[in-house]
mmCIF file of C-alpha atoms (C1' of nucleotides) in Angstrom:
data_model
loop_
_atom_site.group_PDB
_atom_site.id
_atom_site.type_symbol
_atom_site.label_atom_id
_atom_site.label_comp_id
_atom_site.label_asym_id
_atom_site.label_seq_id
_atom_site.Cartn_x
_atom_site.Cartn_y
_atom_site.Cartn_z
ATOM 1 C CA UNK A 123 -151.731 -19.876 -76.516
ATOM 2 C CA UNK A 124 -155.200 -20.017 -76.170
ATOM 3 C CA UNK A 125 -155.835 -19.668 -80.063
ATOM 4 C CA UNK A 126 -155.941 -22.379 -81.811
ATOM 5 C CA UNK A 127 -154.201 -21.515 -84.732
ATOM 6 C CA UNK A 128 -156.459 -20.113 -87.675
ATOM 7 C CA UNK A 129 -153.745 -17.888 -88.808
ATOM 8 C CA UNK A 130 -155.382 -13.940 -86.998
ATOM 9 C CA UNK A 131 -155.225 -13.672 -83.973
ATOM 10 C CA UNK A 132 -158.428 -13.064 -82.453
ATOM 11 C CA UNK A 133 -157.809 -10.785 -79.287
ATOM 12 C CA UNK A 134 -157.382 -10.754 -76.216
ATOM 13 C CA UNK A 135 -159.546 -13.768 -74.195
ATOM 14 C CA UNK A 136 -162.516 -13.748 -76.873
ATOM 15 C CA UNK A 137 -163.488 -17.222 -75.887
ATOM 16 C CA UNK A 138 -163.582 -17.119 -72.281
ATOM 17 C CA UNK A 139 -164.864 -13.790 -71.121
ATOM 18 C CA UNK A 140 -167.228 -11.652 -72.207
ATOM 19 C CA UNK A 141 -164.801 -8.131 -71.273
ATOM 20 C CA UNK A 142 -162.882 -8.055 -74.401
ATOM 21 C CA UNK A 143 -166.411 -8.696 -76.429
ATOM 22 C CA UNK A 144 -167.450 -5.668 -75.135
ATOM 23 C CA UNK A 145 -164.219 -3.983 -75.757
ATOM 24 C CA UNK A 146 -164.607 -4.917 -78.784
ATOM 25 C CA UNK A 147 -168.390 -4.188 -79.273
ATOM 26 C CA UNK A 148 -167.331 -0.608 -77.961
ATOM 27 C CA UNK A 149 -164.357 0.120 -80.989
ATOM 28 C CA UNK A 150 -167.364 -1.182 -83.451
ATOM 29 C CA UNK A 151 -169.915 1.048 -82.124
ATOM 30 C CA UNK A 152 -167.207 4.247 -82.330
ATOM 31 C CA UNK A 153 -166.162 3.409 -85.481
ATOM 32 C CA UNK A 154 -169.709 2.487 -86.778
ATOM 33 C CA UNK A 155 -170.785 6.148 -85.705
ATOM 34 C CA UNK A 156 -167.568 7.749 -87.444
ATOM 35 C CA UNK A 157 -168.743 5.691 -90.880
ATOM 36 C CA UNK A 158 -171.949 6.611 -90.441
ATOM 37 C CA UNK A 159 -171.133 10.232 -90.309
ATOM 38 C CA UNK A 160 -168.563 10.164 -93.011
ATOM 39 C CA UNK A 161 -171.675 8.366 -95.457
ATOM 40 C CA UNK A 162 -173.793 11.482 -93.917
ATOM 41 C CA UNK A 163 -170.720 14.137 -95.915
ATOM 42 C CA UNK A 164 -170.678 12.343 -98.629
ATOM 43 C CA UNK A 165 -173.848 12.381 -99.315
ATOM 44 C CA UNK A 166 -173.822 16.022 -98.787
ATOM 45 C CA UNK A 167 -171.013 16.332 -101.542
ATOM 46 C CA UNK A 168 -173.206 14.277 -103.793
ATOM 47 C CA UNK A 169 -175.937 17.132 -103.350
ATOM 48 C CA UNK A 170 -174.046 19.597 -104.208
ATOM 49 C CA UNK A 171 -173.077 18.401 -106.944
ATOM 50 C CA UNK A 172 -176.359 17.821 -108.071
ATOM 51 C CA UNK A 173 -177.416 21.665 -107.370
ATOM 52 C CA UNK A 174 -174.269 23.219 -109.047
ATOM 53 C CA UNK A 175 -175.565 20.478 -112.099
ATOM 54 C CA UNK A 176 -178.957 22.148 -111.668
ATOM 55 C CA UNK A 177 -177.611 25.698 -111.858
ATOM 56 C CA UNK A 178 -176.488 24.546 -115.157
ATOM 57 C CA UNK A 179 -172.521 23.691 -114.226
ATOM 58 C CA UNK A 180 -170.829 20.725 -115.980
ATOM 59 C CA UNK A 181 -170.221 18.106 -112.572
ATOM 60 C CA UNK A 182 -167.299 16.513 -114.299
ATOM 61 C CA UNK A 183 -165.268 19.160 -114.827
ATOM 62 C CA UNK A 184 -166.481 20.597 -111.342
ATOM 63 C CA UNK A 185 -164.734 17.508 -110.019
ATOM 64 C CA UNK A 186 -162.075 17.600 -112.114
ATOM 65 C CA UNK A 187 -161.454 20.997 -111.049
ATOM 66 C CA UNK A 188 -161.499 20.346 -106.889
ATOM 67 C CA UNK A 189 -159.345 17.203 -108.086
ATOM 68 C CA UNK A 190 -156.765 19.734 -109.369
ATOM 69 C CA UNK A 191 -156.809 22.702 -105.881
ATOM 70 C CA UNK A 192 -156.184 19.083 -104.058
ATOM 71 C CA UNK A 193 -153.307 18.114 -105.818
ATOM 72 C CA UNK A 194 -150.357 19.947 -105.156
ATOM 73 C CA UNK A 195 -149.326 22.338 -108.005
ATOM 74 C CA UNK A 196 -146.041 20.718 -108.332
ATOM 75 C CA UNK A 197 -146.818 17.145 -108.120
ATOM 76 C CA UNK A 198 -149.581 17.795 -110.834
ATOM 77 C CA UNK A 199 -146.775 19.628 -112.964
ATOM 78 C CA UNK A 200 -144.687 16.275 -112.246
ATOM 79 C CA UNK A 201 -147.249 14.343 -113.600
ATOM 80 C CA UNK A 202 -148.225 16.297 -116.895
ATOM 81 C CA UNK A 203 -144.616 16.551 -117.436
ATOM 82 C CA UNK A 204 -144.100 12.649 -117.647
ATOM 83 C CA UNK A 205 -147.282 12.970 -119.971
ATOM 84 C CA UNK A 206 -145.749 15.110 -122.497
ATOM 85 C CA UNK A 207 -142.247 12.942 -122.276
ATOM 86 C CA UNK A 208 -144.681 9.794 -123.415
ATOM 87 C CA UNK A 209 -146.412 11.618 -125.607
ATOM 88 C CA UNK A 210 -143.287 13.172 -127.256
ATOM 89 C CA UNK A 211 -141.645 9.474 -127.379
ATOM 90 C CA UNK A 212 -145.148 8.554 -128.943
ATOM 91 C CA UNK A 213 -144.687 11.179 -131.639
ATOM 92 C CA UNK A 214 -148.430 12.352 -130.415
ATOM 93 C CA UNK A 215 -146.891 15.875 -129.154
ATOM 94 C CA UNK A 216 -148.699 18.896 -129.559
ATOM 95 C CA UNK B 293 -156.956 13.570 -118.906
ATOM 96 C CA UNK B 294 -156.147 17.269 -118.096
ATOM 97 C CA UNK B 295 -158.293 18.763 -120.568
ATOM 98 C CA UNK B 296 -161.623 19.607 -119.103
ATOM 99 C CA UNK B 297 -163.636 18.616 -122.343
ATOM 100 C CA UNK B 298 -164.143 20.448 -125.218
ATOM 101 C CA UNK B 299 -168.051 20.455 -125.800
ATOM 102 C CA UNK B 300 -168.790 20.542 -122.409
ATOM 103 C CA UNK B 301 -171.116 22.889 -121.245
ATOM 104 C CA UNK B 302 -169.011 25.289 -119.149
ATOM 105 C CA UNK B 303 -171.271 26.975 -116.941
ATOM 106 C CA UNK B 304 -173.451 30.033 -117.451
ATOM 107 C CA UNK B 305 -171.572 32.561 -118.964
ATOM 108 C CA UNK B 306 -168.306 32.216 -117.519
ATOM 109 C CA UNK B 307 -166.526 34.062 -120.045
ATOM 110 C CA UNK B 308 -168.314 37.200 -120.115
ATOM 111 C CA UNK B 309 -169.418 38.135 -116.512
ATOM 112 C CA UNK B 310 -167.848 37.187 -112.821
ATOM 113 C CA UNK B 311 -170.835 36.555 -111.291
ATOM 114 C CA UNK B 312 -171.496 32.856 -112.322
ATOM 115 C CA UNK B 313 -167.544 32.388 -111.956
ATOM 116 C CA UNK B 314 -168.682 33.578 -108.144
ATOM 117 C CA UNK B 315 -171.066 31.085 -107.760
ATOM 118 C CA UNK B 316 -169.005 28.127 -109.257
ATOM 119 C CA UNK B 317 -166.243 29.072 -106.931
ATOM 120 C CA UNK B 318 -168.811 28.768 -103.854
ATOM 121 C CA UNK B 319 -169.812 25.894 -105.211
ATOM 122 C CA UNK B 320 -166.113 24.144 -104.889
ATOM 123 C CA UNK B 321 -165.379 26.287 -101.699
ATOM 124 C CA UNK B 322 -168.859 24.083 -100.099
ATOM 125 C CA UNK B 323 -166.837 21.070 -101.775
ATOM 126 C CA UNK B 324 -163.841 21.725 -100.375
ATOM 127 C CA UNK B 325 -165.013 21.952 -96.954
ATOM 128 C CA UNK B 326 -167.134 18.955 -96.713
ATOM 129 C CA UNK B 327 -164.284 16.774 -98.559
ATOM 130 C CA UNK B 328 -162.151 18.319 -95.210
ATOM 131 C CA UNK B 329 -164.444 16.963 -92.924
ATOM 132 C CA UNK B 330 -164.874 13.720 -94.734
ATOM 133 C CA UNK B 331 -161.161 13.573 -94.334
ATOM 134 C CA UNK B 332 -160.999 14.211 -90.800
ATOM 135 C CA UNK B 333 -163.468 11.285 -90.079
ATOM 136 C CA UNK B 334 -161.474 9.042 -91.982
ATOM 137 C CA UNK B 335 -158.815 9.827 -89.721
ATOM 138 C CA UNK B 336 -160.521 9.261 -86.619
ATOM 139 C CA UNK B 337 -161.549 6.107 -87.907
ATOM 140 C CA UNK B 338 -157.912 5.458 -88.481
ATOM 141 C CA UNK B 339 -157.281 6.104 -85.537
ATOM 142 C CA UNK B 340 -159.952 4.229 -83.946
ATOM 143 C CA UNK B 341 -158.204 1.047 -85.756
ATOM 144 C CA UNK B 342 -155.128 1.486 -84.149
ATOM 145 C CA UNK B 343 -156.466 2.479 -80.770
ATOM 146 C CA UNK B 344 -158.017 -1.311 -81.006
ATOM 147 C CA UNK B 345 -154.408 -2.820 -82.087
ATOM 148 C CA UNK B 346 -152.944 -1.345 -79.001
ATOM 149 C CA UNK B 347 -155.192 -3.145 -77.370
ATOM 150 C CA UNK B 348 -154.785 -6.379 -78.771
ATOM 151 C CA UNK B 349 -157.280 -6.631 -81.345
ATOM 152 C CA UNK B 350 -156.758 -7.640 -84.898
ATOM 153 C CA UNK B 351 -157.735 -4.914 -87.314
ATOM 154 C CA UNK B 352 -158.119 -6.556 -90.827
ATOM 155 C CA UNK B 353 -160.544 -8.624 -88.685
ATOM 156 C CA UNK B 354 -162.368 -5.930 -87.142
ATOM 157 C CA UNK B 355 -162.692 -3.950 -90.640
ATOM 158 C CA UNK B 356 -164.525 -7.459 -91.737
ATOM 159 C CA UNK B 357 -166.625 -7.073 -89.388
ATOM 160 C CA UNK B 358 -167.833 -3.727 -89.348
ATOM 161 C CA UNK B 359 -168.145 -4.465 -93.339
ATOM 162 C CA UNK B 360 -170.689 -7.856 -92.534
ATOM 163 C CA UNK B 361 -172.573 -5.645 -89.991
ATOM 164 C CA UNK B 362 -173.183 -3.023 -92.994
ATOM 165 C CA UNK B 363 -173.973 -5.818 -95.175
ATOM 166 C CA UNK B 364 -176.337 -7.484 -92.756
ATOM 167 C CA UNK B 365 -178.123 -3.695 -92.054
ATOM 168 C CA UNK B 366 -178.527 -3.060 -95.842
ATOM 169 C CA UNK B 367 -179.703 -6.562 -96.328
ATOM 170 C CA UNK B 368 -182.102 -5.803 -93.632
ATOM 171 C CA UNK B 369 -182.942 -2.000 -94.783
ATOM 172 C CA UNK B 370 -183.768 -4.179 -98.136
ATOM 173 C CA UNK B 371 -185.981 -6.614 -97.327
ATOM 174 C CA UNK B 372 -188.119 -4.030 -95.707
ATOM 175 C CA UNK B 373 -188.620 -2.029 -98.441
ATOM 176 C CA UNK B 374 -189.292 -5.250 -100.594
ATOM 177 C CA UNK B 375 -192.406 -5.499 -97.504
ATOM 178 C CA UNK B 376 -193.141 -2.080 -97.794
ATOM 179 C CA UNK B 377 -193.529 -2.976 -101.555
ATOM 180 C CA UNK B 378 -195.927 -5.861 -101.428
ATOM 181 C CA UNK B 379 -197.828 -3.842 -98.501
ATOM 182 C CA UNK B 380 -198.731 -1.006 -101.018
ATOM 183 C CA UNK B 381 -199.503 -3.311 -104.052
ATOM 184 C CA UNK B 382 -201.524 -5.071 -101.130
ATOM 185 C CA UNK B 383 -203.502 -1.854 -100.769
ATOM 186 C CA UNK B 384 -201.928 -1.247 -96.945
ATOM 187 C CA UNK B 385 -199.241 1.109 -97.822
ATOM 188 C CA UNK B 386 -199.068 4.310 -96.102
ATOM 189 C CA UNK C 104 -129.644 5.840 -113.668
ATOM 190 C CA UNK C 105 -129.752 8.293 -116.514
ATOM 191 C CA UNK C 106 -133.483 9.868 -114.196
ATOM 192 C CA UNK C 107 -131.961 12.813 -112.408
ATOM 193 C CA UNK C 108 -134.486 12.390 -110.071
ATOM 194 C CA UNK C 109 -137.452 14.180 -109.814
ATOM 195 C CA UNK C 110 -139.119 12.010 -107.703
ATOM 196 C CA UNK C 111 -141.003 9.350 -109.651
ATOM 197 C CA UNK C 112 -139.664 7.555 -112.487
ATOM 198 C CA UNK C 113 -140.345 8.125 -115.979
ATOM 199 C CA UNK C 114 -140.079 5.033 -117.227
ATOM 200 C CA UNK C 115 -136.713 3.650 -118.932
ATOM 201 C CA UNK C 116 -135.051 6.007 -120.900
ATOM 202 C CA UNK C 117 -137.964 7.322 -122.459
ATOM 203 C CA UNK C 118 -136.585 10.846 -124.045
ATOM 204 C CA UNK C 119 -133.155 9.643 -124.833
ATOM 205 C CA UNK C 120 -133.859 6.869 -127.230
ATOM 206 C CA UNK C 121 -136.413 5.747 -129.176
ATOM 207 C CA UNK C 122 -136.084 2.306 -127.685
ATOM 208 C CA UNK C 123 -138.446 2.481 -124.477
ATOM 209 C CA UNK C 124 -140.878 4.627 -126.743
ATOM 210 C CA UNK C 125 -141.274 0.860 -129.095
ATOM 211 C CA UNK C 126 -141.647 -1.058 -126.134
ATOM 212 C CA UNK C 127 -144.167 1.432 -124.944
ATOM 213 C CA UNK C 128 -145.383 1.397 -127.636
ATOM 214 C CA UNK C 129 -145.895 -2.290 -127.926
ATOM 215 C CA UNK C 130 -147.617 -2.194 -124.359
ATOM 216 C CA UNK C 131 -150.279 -0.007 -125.861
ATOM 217 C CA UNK C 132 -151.012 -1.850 -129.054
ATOM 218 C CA UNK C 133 -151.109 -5.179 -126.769
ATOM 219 C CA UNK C 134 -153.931 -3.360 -124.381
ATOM 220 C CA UNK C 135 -155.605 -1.849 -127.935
ATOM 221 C CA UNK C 136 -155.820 -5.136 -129.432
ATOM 222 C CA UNK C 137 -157.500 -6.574 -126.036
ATOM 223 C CA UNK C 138 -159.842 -3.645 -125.396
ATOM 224 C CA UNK C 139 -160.845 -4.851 -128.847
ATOM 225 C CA UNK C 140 -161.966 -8.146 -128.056
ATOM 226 C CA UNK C 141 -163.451 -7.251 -124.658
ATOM 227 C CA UNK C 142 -165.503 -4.685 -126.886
ATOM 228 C CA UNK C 143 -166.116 -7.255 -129.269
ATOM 229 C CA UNK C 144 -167.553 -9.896 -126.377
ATOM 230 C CA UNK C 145 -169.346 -7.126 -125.183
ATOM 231 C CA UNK C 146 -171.624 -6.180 -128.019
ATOM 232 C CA UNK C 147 -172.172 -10.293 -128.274
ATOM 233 C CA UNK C 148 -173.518 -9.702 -124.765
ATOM 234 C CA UNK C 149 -175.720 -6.878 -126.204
ATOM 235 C CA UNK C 150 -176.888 -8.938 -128.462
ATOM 236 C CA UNK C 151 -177.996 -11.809 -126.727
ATOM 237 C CA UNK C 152 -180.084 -9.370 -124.799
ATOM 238 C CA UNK C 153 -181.663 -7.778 -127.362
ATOM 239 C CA UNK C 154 -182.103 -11.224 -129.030
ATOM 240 C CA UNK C 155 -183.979 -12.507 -125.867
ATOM 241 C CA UNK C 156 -185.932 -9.616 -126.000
ATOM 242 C CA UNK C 157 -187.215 -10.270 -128.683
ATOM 243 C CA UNK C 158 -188.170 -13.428 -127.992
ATOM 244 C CA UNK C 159 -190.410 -12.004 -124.931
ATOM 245 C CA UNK C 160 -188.342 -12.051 -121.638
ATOM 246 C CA UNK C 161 -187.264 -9.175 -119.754
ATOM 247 C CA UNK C 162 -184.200 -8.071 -120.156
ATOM 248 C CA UNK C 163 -183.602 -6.301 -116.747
ATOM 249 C CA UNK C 164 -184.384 -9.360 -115.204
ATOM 250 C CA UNK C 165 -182.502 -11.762 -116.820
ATOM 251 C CA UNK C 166 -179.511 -9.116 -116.208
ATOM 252 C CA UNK C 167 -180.829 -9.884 -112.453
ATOM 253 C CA UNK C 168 -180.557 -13.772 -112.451
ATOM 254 C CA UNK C 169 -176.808 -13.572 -114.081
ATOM 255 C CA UNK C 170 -175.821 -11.046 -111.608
ATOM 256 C CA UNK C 171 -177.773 -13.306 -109.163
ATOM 257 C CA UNK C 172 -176.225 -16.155 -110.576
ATOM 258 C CA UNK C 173 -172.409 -14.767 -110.181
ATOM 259 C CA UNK C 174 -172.670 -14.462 -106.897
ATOM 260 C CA UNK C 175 -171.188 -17.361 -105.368
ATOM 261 C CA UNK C 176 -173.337 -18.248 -102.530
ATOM 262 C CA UNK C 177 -170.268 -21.075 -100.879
ATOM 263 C CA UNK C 178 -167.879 -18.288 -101.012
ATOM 264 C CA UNK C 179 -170.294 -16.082 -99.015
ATOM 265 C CA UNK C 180 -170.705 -18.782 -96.619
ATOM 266 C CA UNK C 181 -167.283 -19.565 -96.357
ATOM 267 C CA UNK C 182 -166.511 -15.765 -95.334
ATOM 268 C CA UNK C 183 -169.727 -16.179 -92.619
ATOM 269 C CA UNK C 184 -168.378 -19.490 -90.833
ATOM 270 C CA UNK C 185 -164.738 -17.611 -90.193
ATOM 271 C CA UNK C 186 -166.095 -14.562 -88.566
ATOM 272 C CA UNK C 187 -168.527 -16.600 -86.862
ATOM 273 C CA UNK C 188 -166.292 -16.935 -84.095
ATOM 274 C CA UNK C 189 -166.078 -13.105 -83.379
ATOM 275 C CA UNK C 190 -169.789 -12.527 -84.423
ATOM 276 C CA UNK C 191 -170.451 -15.053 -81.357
ATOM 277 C CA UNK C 192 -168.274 -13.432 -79.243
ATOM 278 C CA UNK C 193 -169.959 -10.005 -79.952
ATOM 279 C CA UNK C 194 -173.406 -11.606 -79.088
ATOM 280 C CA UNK C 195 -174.629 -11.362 -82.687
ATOM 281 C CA UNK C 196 -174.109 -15.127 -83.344
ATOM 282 C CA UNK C 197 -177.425 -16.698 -84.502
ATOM 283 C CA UNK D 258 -181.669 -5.583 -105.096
ATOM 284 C CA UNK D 259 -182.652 -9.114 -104.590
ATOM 285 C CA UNK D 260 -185.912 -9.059 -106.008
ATOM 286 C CA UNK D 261 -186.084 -9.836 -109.788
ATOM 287 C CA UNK D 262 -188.767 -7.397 -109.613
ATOM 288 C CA UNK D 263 -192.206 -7.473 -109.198
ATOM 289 C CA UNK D 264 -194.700 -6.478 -111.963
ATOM 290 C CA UNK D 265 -191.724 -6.719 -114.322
ATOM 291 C CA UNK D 266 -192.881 -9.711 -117.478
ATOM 292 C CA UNK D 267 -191.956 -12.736 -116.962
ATOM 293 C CA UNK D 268 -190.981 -14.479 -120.141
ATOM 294 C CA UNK D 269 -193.743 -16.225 -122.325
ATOM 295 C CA UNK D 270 -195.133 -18.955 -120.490
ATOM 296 C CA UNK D 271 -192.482 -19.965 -117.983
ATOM 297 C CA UNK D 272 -194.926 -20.710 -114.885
ATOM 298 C CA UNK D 273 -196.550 -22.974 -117.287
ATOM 299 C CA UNK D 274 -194.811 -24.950 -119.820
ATOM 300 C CA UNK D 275 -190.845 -25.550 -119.325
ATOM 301 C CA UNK D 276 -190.231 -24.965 -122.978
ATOM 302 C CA UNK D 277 -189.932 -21.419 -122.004
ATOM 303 C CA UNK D 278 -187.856 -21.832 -119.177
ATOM 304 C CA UNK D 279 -185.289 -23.580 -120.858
ATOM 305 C CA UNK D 280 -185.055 -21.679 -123.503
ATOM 306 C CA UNK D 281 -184.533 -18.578 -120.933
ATOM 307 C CA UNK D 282 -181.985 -21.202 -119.742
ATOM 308 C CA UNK D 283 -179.901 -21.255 -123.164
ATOM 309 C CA UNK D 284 -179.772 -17.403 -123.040
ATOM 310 C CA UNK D 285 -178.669 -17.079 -119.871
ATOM 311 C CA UNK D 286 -175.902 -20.018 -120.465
ATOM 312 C CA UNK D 287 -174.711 -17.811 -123.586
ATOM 313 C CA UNK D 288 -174.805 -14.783 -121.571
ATOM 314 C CA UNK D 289 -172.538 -16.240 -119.187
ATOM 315 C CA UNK D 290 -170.009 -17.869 -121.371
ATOM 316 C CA UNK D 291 -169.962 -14.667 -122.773
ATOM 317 C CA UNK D 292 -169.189 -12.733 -119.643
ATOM 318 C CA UNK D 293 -166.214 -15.260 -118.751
ATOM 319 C CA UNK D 294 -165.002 -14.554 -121.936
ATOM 320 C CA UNK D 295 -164.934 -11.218 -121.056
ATOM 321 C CA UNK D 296 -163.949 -10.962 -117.824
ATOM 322 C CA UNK D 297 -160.720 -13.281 -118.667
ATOM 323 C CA UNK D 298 -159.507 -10.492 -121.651
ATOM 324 C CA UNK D 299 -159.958 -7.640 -118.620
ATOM 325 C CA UNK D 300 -157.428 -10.069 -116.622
ATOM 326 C CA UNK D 301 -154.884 -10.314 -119.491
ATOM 327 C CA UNK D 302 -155.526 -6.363 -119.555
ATOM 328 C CA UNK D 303 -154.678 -6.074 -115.941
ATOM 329 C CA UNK D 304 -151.949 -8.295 -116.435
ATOM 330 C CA UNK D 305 -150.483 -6.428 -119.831
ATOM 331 C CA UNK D 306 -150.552 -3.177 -117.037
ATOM 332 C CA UNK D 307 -148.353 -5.046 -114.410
ATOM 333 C CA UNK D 308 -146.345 -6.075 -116.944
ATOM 334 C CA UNK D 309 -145.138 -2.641 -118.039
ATOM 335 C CA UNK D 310 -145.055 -1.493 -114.518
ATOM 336 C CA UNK D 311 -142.708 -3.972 -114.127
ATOM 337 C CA UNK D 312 -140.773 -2.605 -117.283
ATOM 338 C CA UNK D 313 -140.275 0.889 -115.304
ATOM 339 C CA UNK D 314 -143.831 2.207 -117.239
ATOM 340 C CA UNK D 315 -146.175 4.440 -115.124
ATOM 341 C CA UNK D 316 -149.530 2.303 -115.532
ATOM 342 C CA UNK D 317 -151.915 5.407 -114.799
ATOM 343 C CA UNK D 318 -150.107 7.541 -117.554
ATOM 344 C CA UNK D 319 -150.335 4.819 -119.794
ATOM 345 C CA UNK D 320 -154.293 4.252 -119.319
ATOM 346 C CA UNK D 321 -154.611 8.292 -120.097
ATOM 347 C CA UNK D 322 -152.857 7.911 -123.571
ATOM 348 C CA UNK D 323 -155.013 4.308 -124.252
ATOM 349 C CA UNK D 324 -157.891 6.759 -123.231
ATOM 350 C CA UNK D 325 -156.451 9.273 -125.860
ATOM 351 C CA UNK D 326 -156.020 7.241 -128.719
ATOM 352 C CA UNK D 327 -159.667 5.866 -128.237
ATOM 353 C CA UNK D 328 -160.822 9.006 -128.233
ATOM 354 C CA UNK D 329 -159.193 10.318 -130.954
ATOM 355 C CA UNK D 330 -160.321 6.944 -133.335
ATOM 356 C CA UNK D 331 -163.577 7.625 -131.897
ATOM 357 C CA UNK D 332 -163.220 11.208 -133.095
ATOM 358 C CA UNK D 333 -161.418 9.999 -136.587
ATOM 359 C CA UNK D 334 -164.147 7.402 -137.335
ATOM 360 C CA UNK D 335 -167.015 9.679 -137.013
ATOM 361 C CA UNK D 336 -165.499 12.108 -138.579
ATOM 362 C CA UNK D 337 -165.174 9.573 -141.613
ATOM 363 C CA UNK D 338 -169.206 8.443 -141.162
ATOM 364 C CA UNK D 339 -170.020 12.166 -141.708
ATOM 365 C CA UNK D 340 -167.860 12.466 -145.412
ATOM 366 C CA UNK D 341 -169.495 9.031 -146.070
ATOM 367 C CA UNK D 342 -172.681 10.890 -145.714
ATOM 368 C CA UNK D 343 -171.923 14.204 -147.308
ATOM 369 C CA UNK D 344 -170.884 11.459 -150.122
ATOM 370 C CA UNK D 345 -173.892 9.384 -150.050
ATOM 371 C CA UNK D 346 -176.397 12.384 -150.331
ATOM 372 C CA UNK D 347 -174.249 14.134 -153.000
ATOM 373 C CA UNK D 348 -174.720 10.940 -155.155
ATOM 374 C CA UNK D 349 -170.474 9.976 -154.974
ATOM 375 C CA UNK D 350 -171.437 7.178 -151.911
ATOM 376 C CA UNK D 351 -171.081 3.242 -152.798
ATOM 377 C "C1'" DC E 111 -182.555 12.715 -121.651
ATOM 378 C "C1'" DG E 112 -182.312 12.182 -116.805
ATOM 379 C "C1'" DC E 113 -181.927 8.970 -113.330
ATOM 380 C "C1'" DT E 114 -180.309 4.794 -111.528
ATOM 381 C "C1'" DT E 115 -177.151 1.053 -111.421
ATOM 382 C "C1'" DA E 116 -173.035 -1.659 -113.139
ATOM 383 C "C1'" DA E 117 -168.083 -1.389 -114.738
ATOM 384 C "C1'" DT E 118 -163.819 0.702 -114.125
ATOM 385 C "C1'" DA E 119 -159.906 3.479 -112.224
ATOM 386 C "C1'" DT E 120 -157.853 5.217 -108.220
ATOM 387 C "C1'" DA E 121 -156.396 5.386 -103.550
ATOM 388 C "C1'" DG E 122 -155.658 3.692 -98.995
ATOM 389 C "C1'" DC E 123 -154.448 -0.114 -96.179
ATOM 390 C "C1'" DC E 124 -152.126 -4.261 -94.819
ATOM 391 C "C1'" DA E 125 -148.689 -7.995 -95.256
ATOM 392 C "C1'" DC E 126 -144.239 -9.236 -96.590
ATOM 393 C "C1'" DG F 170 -141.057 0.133 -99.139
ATOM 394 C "C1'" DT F 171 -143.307 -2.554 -102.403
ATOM 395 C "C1'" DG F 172 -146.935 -5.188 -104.028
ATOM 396 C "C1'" DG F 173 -151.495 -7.128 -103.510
ATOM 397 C "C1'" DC F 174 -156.107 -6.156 -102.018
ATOM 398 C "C1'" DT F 175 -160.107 -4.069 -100.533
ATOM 399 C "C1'" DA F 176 -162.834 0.175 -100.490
ATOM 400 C "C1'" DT F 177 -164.117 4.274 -102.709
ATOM 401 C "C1'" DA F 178 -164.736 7.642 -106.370
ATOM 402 C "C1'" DT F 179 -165.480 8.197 -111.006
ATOM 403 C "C1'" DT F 180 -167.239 6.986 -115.445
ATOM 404 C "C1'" DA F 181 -170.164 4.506 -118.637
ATOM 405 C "C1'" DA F 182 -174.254 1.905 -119.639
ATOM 406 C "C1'" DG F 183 -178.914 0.756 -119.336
ATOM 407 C "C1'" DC F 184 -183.674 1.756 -118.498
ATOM 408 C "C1'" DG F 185 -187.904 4.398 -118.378
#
DNA sequence: CGCTTAATATAGCCAC
DNA sequence: GTGGCTATATTAAGCG
């Protein structure tokens, strides 16, 4: 084995030739585009927030709201229902 | 928590006419759809990572890497605007 | 298992006796009493600031030399030397 | 930012005399005791949270109803500042 | 008080 | 598949 042992392996023939590098420099690139594009949408999401904020909507609840449509119905109904059953054991029921 | 806030502002006049309810749900509809597309990047980039295992690379290290590049731009992206600072206390600034 | 298996568990025995809802219980007065002191520390912190203040620094840039200061600049390097390898083999080495 | 900031004060004096500068010192020595103080409570916090995972506990249901109760003795102590008010300007306060 | 930045909670990813 | 860990999204604090 040509690594020496540092515990990662390190690819295919880093050392000696310079065609893996630019295998490698290649992935980087394409996944340094796909990042950059995905910062781009964020972004985006951040500005709308701001403009629904500025048309006098409450952002936290906006969120918590798009949170909710993400979430399965179910799985939410899962979740509020273990909620209630530690509440209840709490004695803080409604 | 599931409540939304009591106290919060909830939007213009929700209650008494549909037409702000409208807007709110265009709001999270624009949301909805960028948070989509943000998702689909994320899977290309997943996808990207273990396009790059197949070929022999090691991801974890490759994520470090793309992370230090990032670094090293914003580090960069900073120190220019720390020249762009002095340049306009300098009188040269655009 | 008395969980009839809904999909996640609900912690131990929660609704059937009151035992799990003490040691729940417990749990939370052990975080309440921490969150406590961590508040405590925290308005210490405050004051410090405000007491510094007061004796003429700047308190946004003392809050800049601690963060400054936290940053461990050997564990930085550390991270640097290990990818220097692949940062090499990329062309980017210095 | 790396840049303490420019045009920001100073501190009295500390280009000149090191009295200043190790007084800044002291602070910034408190400061930091203080912040390892703190940072130390937020592990046994973290740690109290494994711990009842460990138990069978759902950690994230268990933050909400920490959450709760804070709120709620947030809500109960004000509640208790406004009667001592009503008291105090009704001539019945200590 | 609104904006910006630090602390925190959550979620996704990787190793075991 | 579980548990730790890093990255991200959210929330709170600080500053002007």
């Amino acid at each position: 084995m040509t690594d020496p042992g540092i515990g990662h392996n390190q690819g295919p023939e880093v050392a000696e030739s310079g065609v893996a590098a630019d295998e490698l420099k290649a992935f980087i690139e394409r996944i340094e585009r796909l990042e950059e594009e995905k910062s781009a949408i964020a972004g985006d999401i951040k500005e709308v927030y701001g403009e629904l904020k500025g048309r006098g909507f409450d952002a936290p609840t906006v969120r918590k709201i798009v949170q909710m449509r993400k979430v399965a119905a179910d799985e939410r109904a899962e979740r509020e229902a273990i909620l209630e059953l530690y509440m209840q054991a709490l004695g803080m029921g409604a």
